[in-house]
Amino acid sequence: MIEFYKPANPNLWQGRNDPEAADKPLHWHQTVQFLDLENSGLKDDKQTGKTAFLGYACEVGVARNNGRIGAAQGPDAIRKQLAKLPINVGNMRNLFDAGTVFCYGDALESTQEITANYVSNLLGHRFLPILLGGGHDMAWAHFCGISKFLQQFHPGKTIGILNFDAHFDLRKPIRFGHSGTPFYQIKQRCDAHQKPFHYLCLGIQRASNSQILFDRAKAWQVDFVEAAECNLTCFESLEKRIQDFLSKVDCIYLTVDLDVFSSAFAPGVSAPSPMGIDPNTVVQVLQMLKKSKKLISVDFAELNPAFDLDNRTASLAARLIHHLLH
């Protein structure tokens, strides 16, 4: 039997040990706990404030989309950078590594189904899931998992997708889904279940999307902000757009495709671009989302360590997670 899941690997969580504070953890690698979602299961407790990292080691969707191969190594590369982060607030004892879902052969759809089930399970046990990718086809699996959870426990609540991305990822699947189709697939699911499709895309680049995709976004009333307007100079206008979006939904699913950043910040992605947004803009948006109390699940997609100079992109993902959790 093919095993699509492997539990957390503690060896990935290595970092500095300060002899001056031997009795107090100062870095994430000293406080993270490890979960085996298949064997040990999840405790049925009512504790909140827990975060679980789940890897999505899959690049099949990227390959189907003619992207650069290497994203399957993304989750562990991010973990290695997370391990080094300092603890700046509280004791941070509610960090968990929940292991990784793998894709074997061309079995993307099976990988997505398994991932969706794990996401739903984590949400049901009061975790904030943070998925580490892996191709952006992860978003389809992630949304299905959130939907499954809400349908079971909060059937009346609406989901808003906030996507930092240079691309709409609204391409129509011809035979199979891939890293360019997740939000098309989500729209079809919303229609089939008679649910609204709330989708805000920040960082869109004209040079990265065909006119068909702009037309589709308009027809489906997708709200978007182009990369040139996603900066701190224009932040007052950007903030209003986001606040308006937040007011329409009950829950926010945040997905960050790391190709939204300029290759100066994020060279290690499947589809790099010399243009892109500044990470400091995303940091400000993260603060907004935290204050809204609507953030339900998060992912970081498209890291490709094979092209990552000095671990720059993996470190960027880790720093953004650090801002989110502090």
Coordinates of C-alpha atoms in Angstrom, one line a residue:
M1 CA 0.0 0.0 0.0
I2 CA 1.3 3.4 -0.9
E3 CA 1.7 5.7 2.1
F4 CA 0.9 9.3 1.2
Y5 CA 1.6 10.6 4.7
K6 CA 4.7 10.7 6.9
P7 CA 4.7 12.0 10.5
A8 CA 6.8 14.9 11.6
N9 CA 10.6 14.5 11.4
P10 CA 12.2 16.1 14.5
N11 CA 15.6 16.2 12.8
L12 CA 14.4 19.1 10.7
W13 CA 14.0 21.3 13.7
Q14 CA 17.6 22.2 14.6
G15 CA 19.0 25.5 15.8
R16 CA 20.9 27.6 18.4
N17 CA 21.0 26.5 22.0
D18 CA 21.8 29.4 24.3
P19 CA 23.8 28.3 27.4
E20 CA 22.7 31.4 29.3
A21 CA 19.1 30.3 29.2
A22 CA 19.3 26.5 29.6
D23 CA 16.1 26.3 31.5
K24 CA 14.1 28.5 29.0
P25 CA 13.3 27.8 25.4
L26 CA 14.4 30.8 23.2
H27 CA 13.8 29.4 19.7
W28 CA 11.0 27.5 17.9
H29 CA 13.0 24.3 17.6
Q30 CA 13.1 24.1 21.4
T31 CA 9.3 24.3 21.8
V32 CA 7.7 22.6 18.8
Q33 CA 5.8 19.4 19.4
F34 CA 5.3 16.6 16.9
L35 CA 2.1 14.9 15.7
D36 CA 1.4 11.7 13.9
L37 CA -2.0 12.2 12.3
E38 CA -2.4 8.5 11.5
N39 CA -1.2 6.6 14.5
S40 CA -1.4 8.8 17.6
G41 CA -4.3 10.9 16.4
L42 CA -5.4 14.2 17.9
K43 CA -6.6 14.9 21.4
D44 CA -10.2 15.8 21.9
D45 CA -9.4 18.8 24.0
K46 CA -10.9 22.3 24.0
Q47 CA -7.6 24.2 24.0
T48 CA -7.3 27.0 21.6
G49 CA -4.4 29.0 20.2
K50 CA -2.7 25.9 18.7
T51 CA -0.9 26.0 15.3
A52 CA -0.1 22.9 13.2
F53 CA 2.3 22.9 10.3
L54 CA 1.3 20.4 7.6
G55 CA 3.6 19.8 4.6
Y56 CA 2.3 19.4 1.1
A57 CA 5.2 17.8 -0.7
C58 CA 3.7 17.7 -4.2
E59 CA 5.0 19.2 -7.5
V60 CA 2.8 17.2 -9.9
G61 CA 0.5 20.1 -10.4
V62 CA 3.5 22.4 -11.2
A63 CA 4.7 19.8 -13.7
R64 CA 1.3 19.6 -15.4
N65 CA 1.4 23.4 -15.6
N66 CA 4.9 23.4 -17.2
G67 CA 6.5 25.0 -14.2
R68 CA 10.0 24.4 -12.7
I69 CA 10.3 21.1 -10.8
G70 CA 11.4 21.2 -7.2
A71 CA 8.5 22.4 -5.1
A72 CA 8.1 19.0 -3.4
Q73 CA 11.2 19.9 -1.3
G74 CA 9.5 23.1 -0.2
P75 CA 7.9 22.0 3.1
D76 CA 11.1 20.8 4.7
A77 CA 13.1 23.9 3.5
I78 CA 10.6 26.1 5.3
R79 CA 10.6 24.0 8.5
K80 CA 14.4 24.4 8.7
Q81 CA 14.0 28.2 8.7
L82 CA 11.1 28.1 11.1
A83 CA 13.3 26.1 13.6
K84 CA 15.7 29.0 13.9
L85 CA 13.2 31.7 14.7
P86 CA 13.2 33.3 18.2
I87 CA 10.4 33.2 20.6
N88 CA 9.4 36.8 21.2
V89 CA 6.0 36.6 22.8
G90 CA 4.7 34.3 25.5
N91 CA 6.0 30.7 25.7
M92 CA 4.9 29.6 22.2
R93 CA 4.3 26.1 23.5
N94 CA 1.4 25.5 21.2
L95 CA 3.4 24.9 18.0
F96 CA 3.0 21.5 16.4
D97 CA 4.5 19.8 13.3
A98 CA 1.8 17.6 11.9
G99 CA 4.0 15.9 9.3
T100 CA 3.7 15.9 5.5
V101 CA 1.5 14.6 2.7
F102 CA 3.4 13.2 -0.3
C103 CA 2.4 12.6 -3.9
Y104 CA 3.5 9.4 -5.6
G105 CA 3.6 9.2 -9.3
D106 CA 0.9 11.2 -10.9
A107 CA -1.6 10.7 -8.0
L108 CA -2.3 14.4 -7.5
E109 CA -6.0 14.0 -6.9
S110 CA -5.4 11.3 -4.2
T111 CA -2.9 13.6 -2.5
Q112 CA -5.4 16.5 -2.5
E113 CA -8.2 14.3 -1.1
I114 CA -6.0 13.1 1.8
T115 CA -4.7 16.7 2.4
A116 CA -8.3 18.0 2.6
N117 CA -9.2 15.4 5.2
Y118 CA -6.2 16.3 7.4
V119 CA -7.1 20.0 7.2
S120 CA -10.7 19.3 8.2
N121 CA -9.5 17.2 11.1
L122 CA -7.0 19.8 12.3
L123 CA -9.7 22.5 12.2
G124 CA -12.1 20.2 14.1
H125 CA -9.5 19.9 16.9
R126 CA -9.1 23.7 17.2
F127 CA -5.8 24.1 15.3
L128 CA -4.8 26.9 13.0
P129 CA -3.5 24.8 10.1
I130 CA -0.5 26.4 8.2
L131 CA 0.2 24.3 5.1
L132 CA 3.7 24.4 3.6
G133 CA 4.1 23.7 -0.1
G134 CA 4.4 22.5 -2.6
G135 CA 2.5 23.6 -5.7
H136 CA -0.4 26.0 -5.5
D137 CA -2.8 23.1 -6.5
M138 CA -2.6 22.7 -2.7
A139 CA -5.2 25.5 -2.5
W140 CA -7.9 23.2 -4.0
A141 CA -7.2 20.6 -1.4
H142 CA -7.0 23.2 1.4
F143 CA -10.4 24.8 0.5
C144 CA -12.1 21.4 0.3
G145 CA -10.8 20.7 3.8
I146 CA -12.1 24.0 5.2
S147 CA -15.4 23.5 3.5
K148 CA -15.8 20.0 4.9
F149 CA -15.1 21.4 8.4
L150 CA -17.5 24.2 8.1
Q151 CA -20.2 22.0 6.6
Q152 CA -20.0 19.7 9.6
F153 CA -19.6 22.3 12.4
H154 CA -20.6 25.7 11.1
P155 CA -22.8 25.2 8.0
G156 CA -24.0 28.8 7.8
K157 CA -20.6 30.4 7.7
T158 CA -19.1 31.9 4.5
I159 CA -15.5 31.6 3.4
G160 CA -13.4 34.4 1.8
I161 CA -10.2 33.5 0.0
L162 CA -7.5 36.1 0.2
N163 CA -4.7 35.1 -2.2
F164 CA -1.4 36.9 -2.5
D165 CA -0.4 35.9 -6.1
A166 CA 1.0 37.2 -9.3
H167 CA -1.6 34.9 -11.1
F168 CA -5.3 34.5 -10.8
D169 CA -5.0 30.7 -11.1
L170 CA -8.4 30.6 -12.7
R171 CA -7.4 28.5 -15.7
K172 CA -9.9 25.9 -16.8
P173 CA -8.7 22.3 -16.4
I174 CA -8.6 20.6 -19.7
R175 CA -8.1 17.0 -18.5
F176 CA -6.8 17.4 -15.0
G177 CA -6.3 20.1 -12.4
H178 CA -2.9 21.6 -11.8
S179 CA -1.2 24.5 -10.1
G180 CA -2.9 27.1 -12.4
T181 CA -6.5 25.8 -11.9
P182 CA -7.3 25.7 -8.1
F183 CA -9.6 28.7 -7.9
Y184 CA -11.5 27.7 -11.1
Q185 CA -12.1 24.4 -9.3
I186 CA -13.2 26.2 -6.2
K187 CA -15.6 28.3 -8.1
Q188 CA -17.2 25.2 -9.7
R189 CA -17.5 23.6 -6.2
C190 CA -19.1 26.8 -4.8
D191 CA -21.6 26.8 -7.7
A192 CA -22.4 23.1 -7.2
H193 CA -23.1 23.7 -3.5
Q194 CA -24.9 27.0 -4.1
K195 CA -22.3 28.8 -2.1
P196 CA -20.9 32.3 -2.9
F197 CA -17.5 32.6 -4.4
H198 CA -15.6 35.3 -2.4
Y199 CA -12.1 35.7 -3.9
L200 CA -9.7 38.6 -3.4
C201 CA -6.4 38.4 -5.2
L202 CA -3.6 40.8 -4.3
G203 CA -0.4 41.3 -6.4
I204 CA -1.8 40.4 -9.9
Q205 CA 0.6 41.1 -12.7
R206 CA -0.6 42.0 -16.2
A207 CA 2.3 40.2 -17.8
S208 CA 1.5 37.0 -15.9
N209 CA -2.2 36.6 -16.9
S210 CA -3.9 36.3 -20.3
Q211 CA -6.9 38.5 -21.2
I212 CA -9.1 35.4 -20.9
L213 CA -8.2 35.2 -17.2
F214 CA -9.0 38.9 -16.7
D215 CA -12.3 38.4 -18.5
R216 CA -13.1 35.4 -16.4
A217 CA -12.2 37.3 -13.2
K218 CA -14.6 40.1 -14.2
A219 CA -17.4 37.7 -15.1
W220 CA -17.1 36.0 -11.7
Q221 CA -16.8 39.3 -9.8
V222 CA -13.3 38.4 -8.5
D223 CA -11.9 41.4 -6.7
F224 CA -8.2 42.0 -7.3
V225 CA -5.4 44.5 -6.8
E226 CA -2.5 44.8 -9.2
A227 CA 1.0 44.5 -7.9
A228 CA 1.8 48.2 -8.6
E229 CA -0.9 49.1 -6.1
C230 CA 0.1 46.6 -3.4
N231 CA 2.6 48.8 -1.6
L232 CA 2.8 50.8 1.6
T233 CA 2.4 54.1 -0.3
C234 CA -1.0 53.0 -1.5
F235 CA -1.8 51.1 1.7
E236 CA -4.8 53.3 2.8
S237 CA -6.6 52.3 -0.4
L238 CA -5.5 48.7 -0.1
E239 CA -6.6 48.5 3.5
K240 CA -10.1 49.7 2.5
R241 CA -10.4 47.1 -0.2
I242 CA -9.4 44.4 2.3
Q243 CA -11.7 45.7 5.0
D244 CA -14.6 45.7 2.5
F245 CA -13.8 42.1 1.6
L246 CA -13.6 41.0 5.3
S247 CA -17.0 42.5 6.0
K248 CA -18.7 40.2 3.5
V249 CA -17.4 36.9 5.0
D250 CA -17.3 35.0 8.2
C251 CA -13.9 33.2 7.8
I252 CA -10.8 33.9 5.8
Y253 CA -8.6 31.4 4.1
L254 CA -5.2 33.1 3.4
T255 CA -3.0 31.6 0.7
V256 CA 0.4 33.1 -0.2
D257 CA 1.9 32.1 -3.5
L258 CA 5.6 33.1 -3.0
D259 CA 5.8 34.1 -6.7
V260 CA 3.9 37.3 -5.7
F261 CA 7.2 38.7 -4.6
S262 CA 9.9 40.0 -6.8
S263 CA 12.7 37.5 -7.4
A264 CA 15.0 39.9 -5.4
F265 CA 13.0 38.7 -2.4
A266 CA 11.9 35.2 -3.6
P267 CA 14.1 33.7 -6.3
G268 CA 13.2 30.1 -5.3
V269 CA 9.8 29.7 -6.8
S270 CA 8.2 27.8 -9.6
A271 CA 7.5 30.9 -11.7
P272 CA 9.9 33.7 -10.8
S273 CA 9.4 37.3 -11.8
P274 CA 11.7 40.4 -11.6
M275 CA 8.5 42.4 -10.7
G276 CA 6.5 41.8 -7.6
I277 CA 5.4 43.2 -4.3
D278 CA 7.4 44.1 -1.2
P279 CA 7.1 41.7 1.8
N280 CA 6.5 44.6 4.2
T281 CA 3.1 45.1 2.5
V282 CA 2.1 41.5 3.3
V283 CA 3.2 42.0 6.9
Q284 CA 0.8 44.9 7.3
V285 CA -2.0 42.8 5.8
L286 CA -1.2 40.0 8.2
Q287 CA -1.7 42.4 11.1
M288 CA -5.1 43.3 9.7
L289 CA -6.2 39.7 9.4
K290 CA -5.1 38.9 13.0
K291 CA -7.2 41.8 14.3
S292 CA -10.2 40.7 12.3
K293 CA -10.3 37.3 14.2
K294 CA -11.6 35.7 11.0
L295 CA -8.5 33.9 9.9
I296 CA -9.2 30.2 9.8
S297 CA -6.4 28.6 7.8
V298 CA -3.2 29.6 6.0
D299 CA -0.8 28.2 3.4
F300 CA 2.4 29.2 1.6
A301 CA 2.9 27.8 -1.9
E302 CA 5.3 27.3 -4.7
L303 CA 8.7 27.3 -2.8
N304 CA 11.3 25.7 -5.0
P305 CA 14.5 25.2 -2.9
A306 CA 16.5 24.1 -6.0
F307 CA 16.5 27.7 -7.1
D308 CA 16.6 29.4 -3.7
L309 CA 19.7 31.6 -3.3
D310 CA 20.9 31.6 0.3
N311 CA 17.5 30.1 1.4
R312 CA 16.1 33.5 0.8
T313 CA 12.6 32.4 -0.2
A314 CA 12.3 29.8 2.5
S315 CA 13.4 32.4 5.1
L316 CA 10.9 34.9 3.8
A317 CA 8.0 32.3 4.2
A318 CA 9.3 31.6 7.8
R319 CA 9.5 35.3 8.6
L320 CA 6.0 35.9 7.5
I321 CA 4.8 33.0 9.6
H322 CA 6.7 34.6 12.5
H323 CA 4.9 37.9 12.0
L324 CA 1.6 36.0 11.8
L325 CA 2.0 34.1 15.1
H326 CA 3.5 36.9 17.2

